[in-house]
Amino acid sequence: MPTGSLCIRSMSWFGSERGGAERWAGFVILLCLAAIAAGVLLKQFSFNPAALVATAAAPAVPGAAKIVSSPSPGETPTILPPELSAFSAPETFSADNLYDKIDGKADLYLTAGFVELRCQRFALKATNDAWMEWFVYDMGTLPPAFSVFSLQRRSEAQAFELTEFSYQTQNALFFVCGRYYVEAVTAMPTEPMMAAMRAMARQFVAANPPGAMQIPELKLFPPENLEADSQGLQVADAFGFDGFTNVFTAKYSLPDGATNADVLAFLEMTRTSATAMALRDVYRSFLLANGGKEIETGDAALLGKPINFMDSIEIVFTEDNIVAGVHAAPDAASAAKVARLLADGLRKGKNE
Amino acid sequence: MSELGQTNPLDRRDFIVRAAKAGAAIVAAGGVGLWLHDRKGPSANAFSRTVSLPDFSLASTGPKMSIVTGANRVKTVNRALAALGGIERFIKSGDRVVLKVNAAFASPPALSATSHPDLVAEVARLCLRAGARSVIVTDNPINDPQSCFALTGIARAAESAGAKIALPTPSSFKPTTLADATLIKDWPLLFEPFQGATKLIGLAPVKGHYRSGASLTMKNWYGLLGGRRNIFHQDINTIIFELTRLVRPTLVILDGTTTMLTNGPTGGSLDDLKATNTMIASTDGVAADAFGATLLGKTTASLPFIGKAAAAGLGTADFESLNPVRDHVD
C-alpha cells in the first residue's frame, strides 16, 4: 500500500467509506492515548513527596545510604603519618547524599559546584581515644574550593603555612589544595595530634600538588587598607541578590579617617562592559525596590548615587566589564572612601 | 495525492457527524481519565497505616519557662527544673519517658554539634528518680546512628544513667500525616520508641544553622523524620513549623551552655563556639527558641519559623510574657 494511501486512510477514519477493524483499532488507540494524557494531567495535581521520594528512593535511616569505598591512590594511605591509624572506614559522599554527612551545610557546597566528599577518622596510635576526622571536598576547580574555604573562615584563624589559602584554629586545619578543600578536625587538640594533622596536610599537598593557585580577581582589590585574609567568593545570591553569581569580596578597615569602620568591597567580572552596566542597573533597581533610598554625595557622577539600604550604605558602579562597589557600609563617608579606593585600583589595574 | 482527489467532498452533514464523533471521543477520554483519577493521591505503600504522636504536653502546667545561668550543665538543669516546680511536676511514677536528643552527627561533645552527654545523663537520672518506669533516648541522626550515639558520648552517658538507647532501624518508622500540612504527608516518622511512651522531653543545643538560621528546640524535632528529609531544606521554616504542630512535648530543655555561633549546624572548630552559660527549661518550645535566638545574637523576626509557630498559637515568641524564672548557679 503506498504511503500516501495509508495517510489518507488514517486521516479519514471518520469517513463513511471506511469501516471495520482498522477504524476501530485506530479509535481505541487514540482513546487510550487520551486517557493516559488525562490521567497524567490529573495525577500531577496530587504530588506527594512522601510517596515519591521518602519510601522508595531512600531508606529511613540515613546512615544506611552511605557509599563506602576504598580511598583512591594519593589520598589517605599514602599520606598517613606513622603516628596515625585508621579509626573508621573511609566514606564517600556525592551531591546526592552529601546531606547525610553535613546536613544543612550541604547547600553551601552544592551551590558552589561540589563534586565529591571523602572522609575518614584517624586516631593517634599512642592513645587511640584521641581521634580526628579528615574531610576532602572535591570542588571541581580552584574557585569553588576557595569559595567554601573563604565563606567558613574562622575569625580566630591562625597562620598555617601550607598553601596560599590555609589556616589553623586551636583544634582544626583548613586549606585549599587546587580543586580540593580540606578540613582536619579533632576534639582533642593535643600537640601530638595537631602535629600529626599538620604532617598529614603537608603530605596531602605533596601527593596532590596544586601548582600556582592563582585567582586573578583577588589581585584586583587594591592592597591599601585591605584586611589580611579577608577575601572571599560568593558563587550565588550574594547580598540576597540572585543576579550576582560570582562575587569576590574583601574587607577594608579605615583607621585613619573620621570613622573606624570595616567596609566590604566587592566585584564581579562580566563578559562585556554592557553586561556590567546592565547588572549594575538591575542591582540598583533591586535595592530601590526593596526600600533603598538614593542619597546625594559629591561622588555621584563618578560612582553613581549611593543608596541607603536598611540603614547601611550601598554603592555600585562599573569599570569596563567589572561590576564593583561597597556593601553594607556603616556610613556614607567610609563607603565613598572605599568605593573610590576600589575604583582607582581597578582603573590602575586595567592600565597596567 | 490522486486518491485524495477521489474522496467525496465534505458536505455539511458529514462535517456534523464527524464533529460529533470527535466530541464523543474527547468526552470518553475525559471520562476515563476522571474514572482513573486517584483523589487521595499516592500513598507510602511500604507501610500498612499512618500513625500520629500523642500530645505529651500537660495541660495542668501551662506555659512556663526558667532561665538559669552557669557553666555546669548538671547544676543549671537541676536549678532550671526546680524553678518550674521540679521534675516531679512533669514525670510521675510509672511514666515511660522518651528523651529526644540531638545526636545528628558523629561528632565529639567538645564541638557542641549535638546534645551534651552530661545533660542527657542528668535528665535521664532525674526522670528515673522521679519514678519513671523507663527512659528511652532516641534520635534519627544525619550520620550513621551507631557512630553518632557512640562518638557523641550520648550512648555511654545515657546507659550509665539507666536509660536505654533506641537506635533507628527501618522498622522503627511509620508514616504520619499532619492535618492541613504542606509537607508532612505520609512521611516516615521515627515512631517505635514512642510506643507506650507517656512523656516526651526534647534536649537541644543552641546552634546557628546555615539553612534555617538557628537550630533550637523546634528544629530538634527534625530528627524524628525519616526518608530523604533533606528535600525539606528548600522550605525549612515550614517544616520546622509543621514539626512543632506535630510534636507536643511535655517539656523542652535548651542547652545554651555553649553556643555554636558560626558554621552551624556542624561547626568543626572550637572557634565556632562561645560560652554563653545558659540553660533554659520550658513547656513552651516557641518561647524557649525565642530566648535561644538571643544567645545567637538574632531576633525572632530573623527566624521565620518562630513567628509562624507563634502566629498559629503553638507558643509565644514573647518569652518575657511567661515571666520566666531567672537564676544563677556557680
XYZ file of C-alpha atoms in Angstrom:
682
model
C 0.000 0.000 0.000
C 1.504 3.397 -0.904
C 2.380 5.677 1.996
C 0.033 8.359 0.753
C -2.783 5.895 0.739
C -2.066 4.923 4.337
C -2.141 8.565 5.399
C -5.427 9.132 3.736
C -6.872 6.012 5.276
C -5.883 7.088 8.748
C -6.945 10.681 8.203
C -10.357 9.645 7.029
C -11.277 7.135 9.692
C -14.392 9.115 10.465
C -15.342 8.953 6.831
C -18.346 6.861 5.821
C -16.452 4.875 3.199
C -14.022 3.341 5.757
C -15.090 0.645 8.123
C -14.198 -2.480 10.004
C -11.386 -3.397 12.345
C -8.958 -0.771 11.024
C -11.184 2.095 12.023
C -11.986 0.721 15.450
C -8.390 -0.167 16.227
C -7.417 3.409 15.477
C -10.222 4.703 17.631
C -9.246 2.505 20.588
C -5.586 3.541 20.343
C -6.466 7.203 20.286
C -8.812 6.697 23.185
C -6.095 5.010 25.221
C -3.631 7.795 24.499
C -6.168 10.392 25.508
C -6.916 8.520 28.719
C -3.225 8.322 29.593
C -2.763 12.033 28.926
C -5.754 12.874 31.080
C -4.536 10.614 33.862
C -1.077 12.179 33.874
C -2.575 15.646 33.854
C -4.801 14.914 36.808
C -2.179 12.965 38.747
C 0.312 15.808 38.757
C -2.018 17.824 40.945
C -1.700 15.316 43.772
C 2.115 15.234 44.071
C 3.105 13.562 47.272
C 6.788 13.855 48.145
C 6.441 11.187 50.806
C 5.424 8.523 48.368
C 7.651 9.647 45.549
C 10.796 10.298 47.499
C 10.784 9.049 51.039
C 9.953 5.420 50.958
C 11.265 4.207 47.657
C 14.273 6.395 46.974
C 15.887 6.473 50.371
C 15.968 4.271 53.422
C 14.531 5.709 56.603
C 17.861 5.553 58.355
C 20.245 7.989 56.673
C 23.443 6.199 57.617
C 22.403 3.205 55.590
C 22.605 5.244 52.396
C 26.323 5.890 52.565
C 28.604 4.743 49.859
C 31.690 3.268 51.382
C 34.634 2.800 49.128
C 38.343 2.485 49.276
C 40.395 5.643 49.213
C 41.979 6.462 45.904
C 45.742 6.493 45.380
C 47.380 9.636 46.602
C 44.892 10.044 49.386
C 44.799 8.700 52.912
C 47.009 5.571 52.915
C 49.927 7.247 51.234
C 49.647 10.476 53.171
C 49.052 8.933 56.580
C 51.782 9.834 59.070
C 53.158 6.892 61.062
C 51.642 8.121 64.313
C 48.087 7.849 62.968
C 45.973 4.810 62.188
C 42.526 4.418 60.668
C 39.736 4.775 63.217
C 36.857 4.228 60.792
C 36.266 3.075 57.251
C 36.598 5.681 54.528
C 33.344 7.156 53.314
C 32.454 8.823 50.053
C 29.547 11.188 49.502
C 28.242 12.574 46.250
C 25.978 15.512 45.598
C 23.030 13.184 46.090
C 23.855 12.254 49.654
C 26.194 14.951 50.964
C 23.331 15.892 53.227
C 23.801 12.549 55.012
C 27.117 13.812 56.277
C 26.770 17.524 56.886
C 23.028 18.139 56.896
C 22.065 21.777 56.439
C 25.537 22.879 55.431
C 25.373 20.765 52.267
C 23.775 23.615 50.351
C 26.867 25.739 50.857
C 28.918 23.170 48.963
C 26.312 22.156 46.426
C 25.726 25.696 45.198
C 29.482 26.138 44.803
C 29.873 23.149 42.482
C 30.602 20.268 44.849
C 31.734 17.018 43.208
C 32.571 14.569 45.981
C 33.478 14.301 49.653
C 35.860 11.690 51.016
C 36.259 11.483 54.747
C 37.682 9.188 57.363
C 38.548 9.218 61.051
C 42.060 8.573 62.298
C 43.352 8.000 65.802
C 46.711 8.559 67.394
C 48.294 5.163 67.811
C 49.727 6.167 71.151
C 46.400 6.982 72.744
C 43.748 5.520 70.434
C 40.965 7.534 72.094
C 42.259 10.778 70.580
C 40.897 10.920 67.069
C 40.434 13.367 64.278
C 38.318 13.446 61.143
C 39.749 14.208 57.744
C 37.457 15.698 55.082
C 38.472 16.157 51.443
C 35.900 18.067 49.439
C 36.470 17.818 45.699
C 35.022 21.064 44.360
C 35.977 20.523 40.727
C 38.156 23.599 40.300
C 40.034 26.099 42.410
C 37.496 28.966 42.618
C 34.693 26.885 44.217
C 37.192 25.355 46.617
C 38.303 28.860 47.542
C 34.678 29.908 47.883
C 33.745 27.343 50.531
C 37.066 27.946 52.252
C 36.529 31.674 52.425
C 32.882 31.560 53.484
C 33.728 29.450 56.524
C 36.928 31.206 57.549
C 37.105 31.425 61.328
C 37.669 34.810 62.890
C 40.272 33.381 65.270
C 42.268 31.812 62.454
C 45.996 31.457 62.940
C 48.558 31.284 60.201
C 49.418 27.846 58.873
C 51.991 27.985 56.100
C 50.838 25.288 53.713
C 49.194 26.716 50.602
C 48.056 30.176 49.511
C 44.788 29.512 51.313
C 45.264 27.777 54.628
C 44.866 28.415 58.333
C 44.520 26.615 61.613
C 42.443 27.075 64.717
C 43.059 25.594 68.132
C 41.616 22.218 67.075
C 41.487 22.134 63.286
C 43.214 22.782 59.965
C 41.536 24.211 56.895
C 43.136 24.606 53.490
C 42.631 24.698 49.762
C 44.778 22.485 47.560
C 43.863 23.058 43.935
C 40.376 21.681 43.412
C 40.223 20.301 46.952
C 39.023 21.972 50.112
C 40.337 20.034 53.103
C 39.362 20.074 56.766
C 41.026 18.184 59.591
C 39.132 18.409 62.865
C 39.840 16.990 66.288
C 38.122 17.454 69.612
C 41.344 16.676 71.454
C 43.823 19.225 70.196
C 46.898 17.937 71.948
C 50.214 18.893 70.422
C 50.903 15.329 69.148
C 47.525 15.262 67.453
C 47.894 18.706 65.906
C 51.421 17.826 64.746
C 50.125 14.637 63.135
C 47.357 16.579 61.400
C 49.827 19.136 60.070
C 52.084 16.333 58.807
C 49.147 14.696 57.054
C 48.171 18.011 55.484
C 51.692 18.518 54.133
C 51.731 15.043 52.685
C 48.376 15.591 51.077
C 49.679 18.692 49.339
C 52.804 16.803 48.259
C 50.672 13.981 46.872
C 48.273 16.369 45.135
C 50.464 19.276 44.000
C 48.135 22.190 43.323
C 50.523 24.247 41.222
C 50.206 28.005 41.385
C 46.820 28.727 42.890
C 46.079 31.977 41.137
C 42.677 33.627 41.274
C 43.062 36.765 39.141
C 40.069 38.583 40.616
C 41.644 38.654 44.058
C 44.522 40.737 42.699
C 42.097 43.413 41.557
C 41.457 44.537 45.116
C 43.862 47.392 45.946
C 46.130 46.465 48.867
C 45.823 49.777 50.718
C 43.799 49.263 53.932
C 42.890 45.742 52.833
C 42.439 43.411 55.793
C 44.639 40.349 55.526
C 42.847 37.088 54.670
C 39.514 38.847 54.339
C 38.889 37.992 50.701
C 36.041 35.718 49.771
C 33.960 34.425 46.917
C 30.194 34.019 46.877
C 29.046 31.963 43.926
C 25.312 32.529 44.274
C 22.838 35.054 45.605
C 25.451 37.379 47.021
C 23.836 40.010 49.260
C 20.455 38.375 48.674
C 20.518 39.358 45.002
C 20.203 36.420 42.630
C 21.826 38.342 39.774
C 25.231 38.140 41.455
C 26.739 34.776 40.701
C 30.486 35.107 41.247
C 31.089 37.962 43.611
C 34.517 38.414 45.116
C 34.614 40.352 48.366
C 37.301 41.922 50.519
C 37.187 43.789 53.776
C 38.775 47.204 54.219
C 39.463 48.909 57.507
C 39.706 52.667 57.694
C 41.582 53.530 60.845
C 42.756 56.951 59.716
C 39.517 58.736 58.925
C 36.659 60.158 60.892
C 35.276 56.666 61.142
C 36.970 53.472 62.193
C 34.890 51.049 60.257
C 35.182 47.801 58.383
C 33.766 48.108 54.891
C 33.101 45.264 52.482
C 34.125 45.907 48.888
C 33.011 43.630 46.084
C 33.480 42.974 42.399
C 32.175 40.621 39.740
C 33.662 40.227 36.291
C 31.234 40.030 33.414
C 31.740 39.369 29.713
C 31.395 42.920 28.418
C 31.080 46.448 29.719
C 27.482 46.497 28.529
C 26.740 43.395 30.586
C 28.400 45.005 33.570
C 26.301 48.162 33.255
C 23.133 46.147 32.892
C 23.945 44.117 36.003
C 24.748 47.297 37.912
C 21.388 48.778 36.963
C 19.473 45.651 37.898
C 21.176 45.561 41.297
C 20.381 49.218 41.893
C 16.770 48.556 40.963
C 16.717 45.582 43.334
C 17.920 47.769 46.194
C 15.472 50.567 45.429
C 12.583 48.156 45.008
C 13.274 46.747 48.447
C 13.207 50.016 50.328
C 16.543 51.582 49.416
C 16.774 55.381 49.027
C 19.287 57.244 46.918
C 21.349 59.800 48.796
C 23.231 62.795 47.385
C 27.032 62.981 47.548
C 29.681 64.704 45.507
C 30.847 61.381 44.084
C 27.598 60.673 42.341
C 28.995 61.499 38.927
C 31.845 59.054 39.327
C 30.276 56.175 41.171
C 26.552 56.719 40.960
C 24.386 57.803 43.833
C 24.909 55.790 46.999
C 21.841 54.006 48.306
C 20.768 53.887 51.900
C 19.535 50.331 52.275
C 18.313 49.168 55.669
C 20.400 51.801 57.449
C 23.614 50.912 55.694
C 25.181 52.249 52.537
C 25.474 50.509 49.192
C 27.478 51.791 46.233
C 27.618 50.019 42.913
C 29.488 51.121 39.793
C 31.202 49.658 36.768
C 34.715 49.765 35.456
C 34.858 48.324 31.982
C 33.465 44.774 32.287
C 33.568 44.747 36.095
C 30.680 45.494 38.409
C 32.075 46.704 41.705
C 31.015 48.507 44.811
C 30.625 48.605 48.533
C 28.137 46.562 50.539
C 26.523 47.375 53.897
C 28.930 50.143 54.851
C 28.129 51.767 58.179
C 28.155 55.324 56.799
C 28.351 57.247 53.547
C 31.835 58.661 54.154
C 33.533 55.304 54.651
C 31.516 53.791 51.817
C 32.621 56.536 49.438
C 36.224 56.262 50.533
C 36.426 52.530 49.906
C 34.491 52.832 46.660
C 36.959 55.463 45.394
C 39.857 53.298 46.502
C 38.411 50.329 44.638
C 37.583 52.331 41.519
C 41.113 53.772 41.385
C 42.592 50.321 41.881
C 40.507 48.803 39.109
C 41.396 51.603 36.726
C 45.065 51.283 37.568
C 44.914 47.505 37.171
C 43.364 47.916 33.744
C 46.115 50.264 32.633
C 48.945 48.022 33.818
C -2.481 12.741 -3.844
C -4.664 11.380 -6.581
C -6.598 9.295 -4.066
C -7.321 12.420 -2.050
C -8.900 13.899 -5.115
C -11.120 10.881 -5.441
C -12.757 11.208 -1.995
C -16.171 12.751 -1.782
C -16.244 16.442 -0.898
C -17.135 17.128 2.731
C -20.749 18.226 2.978
C -22.495 19.771 5.981
C -23.971 16.514 7.157
C -20.598 14.724 7.092
C -18.990 17.582 8.981
C -21.604 17.433 11.751
C -21.318 13.663 12.039
C -17.545 13.775 12.189
C -17.530 16.627 14.725
C -19.990 14.723 16.901
C -17.781 11.627 16.794
C -14.695 13.630 17.677
C -16.558 15.256 20.552
C -17.692 11.867 21.802
C -14.106 10.618 21.704
C -12.928 13.571 23.747
C -15.710 13.149 26.306
C -14.980 9.431 26.558
C -11.263 10.077 27.073
C -12.014 12.669 29.743
C -14.416 10.285 31.434
C -11.847 7.526 31.550
C -9.287 9.969 32.967
C -11.724 11.057 35.650
C -12.559 7.467 36.444
C -8.862 6.647 36.866
C -8.108 9.729 38.935
C -6.932 8.847 42.446
C -8.376 11.635 44.519
C -6.366 10.647 47.604
C -3.059 10.699 45.781
C -0.367 8.074 46.069
C 0.404 6.715 49.498
C 3.559 5.381 51.086
C 2.734 1.786 50.465
C 5.728 0.500 52.362
C 3.635 0.848 55.473
C 0.312 -0.503 56.428
C -1.144 2.519 58.202
C -0.372 6.031 59.292
C 0.381 6.938 62.881
C 0.471 10.103 64.921
C 2.208 11.039 68.111
C 0.061 11.615 71.169
C 0.013 15.013 72.803
C 2.576 14.709 75.584
C 2.037 18.208 76.959
C 0.491 18.665 80.367
C -2.496 20.974 80.469
C -2.049 21.377 84.200
C 1.360 23.035 83.971
C 0.539 25.750 81.434
C 3.304 27.670 79.665
C 6.280 28.070 81.946
C 9.926 28.864 81.498
C 13.094 29.132 83.510
C 16.468 30.550 82.543
C 19.456 29.625 84.642
C 22.967 30.830 84.048
C 26.081 28.908 84.978
C 28.763 26.803 83.356
C 27.907 23.444 84.913
C 25.132 21.698 82.996
C 24.233 19.340 85.795
C 23.730 22.215 88.190
C 21.940 24.506 85.784
C 19.481 21.897 84.552
C 18.650 20.901 88.105
C 18.040 24.519 89.024
C 16.055 25.186 85.866
C 13.753 22.235 86.548
C 13.422 23.143 90.198
C 12.318 26.605 89.130
C 9.444 25.019 87.222
C 8.335 23.053 90.256
C 10.738 20.146 89.987
C 10.919 17.225 87.593
C 8.197 15.533 89.650
C 5.764 18.045 88.309
C 6.277 16.557 84.836
C 7.299 12.958 85.443
C 5.179 10.671 87.585
C 5.713 7.190 88.892
C 5.366 4.637 86.131
C 5.878 7.066 83.271
C 7.644 5.851 80.178
C 9.794 8.788 79.106
C 11.343 9.471 75.728
C 14.274 11.878 75.585
C 14.647 13.249 72.062
C 18.248 14.325 71.877
C 20.216 15.866 69.043
C 22.672 13.152 68.028
C 22.753 14.275 64.430
C 26.478 13.987 63.836
C 29.245 11.593 64.765
C 30.957 14.456 66.461
C 32.622 14.649 69.872
C 30.837 16.602 72.614
C 33.541 19.263 72.690
C 32.364 20.521 69.295
C 28.817 21.119 70.628
C 27.102 19.946 67.478
C 24.969 17.525 69.498
C 23.250 17.258 72.867
C 25.839 17.111 75.609
C 26.152 13.691 77.285
C 26.297 15.232 80.766
C 22.912 16.840 80.192
C 21.392 13.691 78.734
C 22.612 11.603 81.650
C 21.377 14.049 84.254
C 17.901 14.409 82.792
C 17.609 10.632 82.437
C 18.691 10.231 86.036
C 16.166 12.818 87.241
C 13.343 11.115 85.357
C 14.181 7.736 86.846
C 14.500 9.248 90.288
C 11.053 10.750 89.868
C 9.687 7.264 89.363
C 9.779 6.816 85.601
C 9.489 3.159 84.667
C 11.784 3.642 81.705
C 13.731 6.328 79.886
C 14.468 5.904 76.202
C 16.963 8.151 74.453
C 16.485 8.417 70.714
C 17.136 10.356 67.527
C 17.389 9.643 63.818
C 20.823 11.099 63.134
C 22.152 12.532 59.902
C 25.182 10.237 60.037
C 25.308 6.524 60.847
C 23.232 6.139 64.069
C 25.577 3.800 65.890
C 28.601 6.028 65.303
C 26.637 9.120 66.266
C 25.436 7.784 69.586
C 28.862 6.344 70.386
C 31.106 9.230 69.350
C 28.899 11.944 70.839
C 29.192 10.154 74.167
C 25.407 10.064 74.449
C 25.099 6.266 74.415
C 27.536 5.710 77.224
C 26.163 8.581 79.301
C 22.549 7.549 78.896
C 23.206 3.920 79.677
C 25.265 4.819 82.716
C 22.264 6.767 83.994
C 19.945 3.803 83.474
C 18.348 4.906 80.217
C 18.077 2.831 77.067
C 19.205 3.898 73.630
C 16.775 3.382 70.768
C 18.733 3.375 67.530
C 16.538 3.783 64.473
C 16.116 0.856 62.121
C 13.935 0.759 59.008
C 11.164 -0.887 61.025
C 11.214 1.967 63.548
C 9.416 4.217 61.097
C 5.736 4.550 60.338
C 4.108 7.038 58.022
C 2.467 10.049 59.519
C 0.283 12.745 58.070
C -0.298 16.080 59.689
C -3.715 17.545 59.034
C -3.669 20.522 56.682
C 0.085 20.186 56.265
C 2.003 21.213 53.194
C 4.973 18.916 53.719
C 4.256 16.222 56.291
C 2.089 13.844 54.313
C 2.594 10.096 54.543
C 6.098 10.821 55.734
C 8.150 8.247 57.683
C 8.228 9.157 61.367
C 10.506 7.644 63.993
C 7.662 6.030 65.898
C 8.842 2.831 67.527
C 10.468 4.486 70.574
C 7.180 6.264 71.266
C 5.081 3.145 71.525
C 3.839 3.083 75.106
C 5.561 6.367 75.926
C 3.732 8.731 78.252
C 6.137 11.689 78.367
C 8.461 13.384 75.904
C 11.323 15.725 76.689
C 13.356 17.462 73.976
C 17.028 18.191 74.652
C 18.610 20.536 72.132
C 21.821 22.537 71.945
C 21.854 26.135 70.732
C 23.366 26.321 67.244
C 23.403 28.559 64.259
C 22.220 26.791 61.129
C 23.254 27.555 57.573
C 19.768 26.961 56.250
C 17.284 27.847 58.982
C 19.357 30.439 60.806
C 19.128 28.543 64.067
C 18.827 25.010 65.366
C 16.972 25.072 68.690
C 14.208 23.010 70.303
C 11.746 23.214 67.407
C 14.350 22.251 64.811
C 15.325 19.335 67.059
C 12.107 17.506 66.060
C 13.530 17.275 62.542
C 15.402 14.244 63.872
C 12.123 12.344 64.092
C 11.729 12.352 60.340
C 12.980 9.540 58.149
C 13.284 9.276 54.395
C 15.051 11.765 52.208
C 14.150 14.609 54.502
C 16.781 16.929 53.069
C 14.239 17.933 50.424
C 12.578 19.892 53.216
C 15.589 22.182 53.394
C 14.063 24.025 50.471
C 11.233 25.068 52.779
C 12.957 24.834 56.113
C 10.724 27.255 58.011
C 7.577 25.419 57.018
C 8.942 22.014 58.009
C 10.045 23.319 61.414
C 6.636 24.887 61.887
C 4.850 21.696 60.912
C 7.049 19.646 63.212
C 6.106 21.973 66.040
C 2.480 21.249 65.243
C 3.173 17.535 65.041
C 5.136 17.132 68.263
C 3.676 18.380 71.539
C 6.300 17.604 74.197
C 5.987 17.546 77.943
C 8.998 19.763 78.294
C 11.918 21.115 76.310
C 15.388 21.838 77.585
C 17.552 24.171 75.550
C 21.230 23.920 76.357
C 22.934 27.244 75.821
C 25.955 26.426 77.929
C 27.963 26.575 74.726
C 26.505 28.215 71.638
C 27.606 27.410 68.110
C 27.640 30.895 66.645
C 29.174 30.210 63.251
C 29.380 27.440 60.660
C 26.414 25.551 62.071
C 24.991 23.037 62.208
C 28.214 21.034 62.018
C 30.773 23.569 63.216
C 34.132 21.878 63.414
C 36.332 24.444 65.039
C 36.260 25.374 68.685
C 36.363 28.931 67.350
C 32.799 28.462 66.155
C 31.704 28.216 69.769
C 31.048 30.705 72.509
C 30.458 30.050 76.192
C 27.026 31.514 76.860
C 26.446 29.538 80.082
C 22.665 29.406 79.997
C 20.176 26.571 80.473
C 16.535 27.018 79.542
C 13.670 24.740 80.551
C 10.210 25.404 79.222
C 6.864 23.862 78.450
C 6.679 26.293 75.525
C 9.185 25.449 72.803
C 8.433 28.617 70.886
C 9.311 30.754 73.894
C 12.454 28.703 74.518
C 13.546 29.230 70.927
C 12.760 32.927 71.069
C 15.126 33.204 74.011
C 17.652 30.927 72.307
C 17.723 33.337 69.378
C 19.127 35.994 71.682
C 22.067 33.730 72.532
C 22.833 33.608 68.823
C 22.575 37.379 68.562
C 19.468 37.028 66.423
C 15.974 38.367 66.666
C 12.816 36.320 66.418
C 11.981 38.309 63.304
C 15.065 36.884 61.618
C 13.894 33.319 62.326
C 10.574 32.973 60.497
C 9.727 29.571 61.967
C 9.309 31.202 65.375
C 6.861 33.740 64.019
C 4.922 31.065 62.151
C 4.599 28.906 65.235
C 3.592 31.840 67.421
C 1.014 33.004 64.895
C -0.502 29.523 64.892
C -0.864 29.609 68.663
C 1.763 26.943 69.327
C 3.532 29.145 71.851
C 4.671 32.672 72.352
C 7.608 34.474 70.802
C 7.359 36.997 73.628
C 9.105 34.811 76.166
C 9.111 37.613 78.723
C 5.333 37.340 78.867
C 5.804 33.988 80.615
C 7.644 35.776 83.423
C 10.495 33.280 83.224
C 12.144 32.370 86.480
C 15.753 33.516 86.290
C 18.517 32.173 88.448
C 22.241 31.550 88.526
C 24.368 28.744 89.886
C 28.123 28.768 90.281
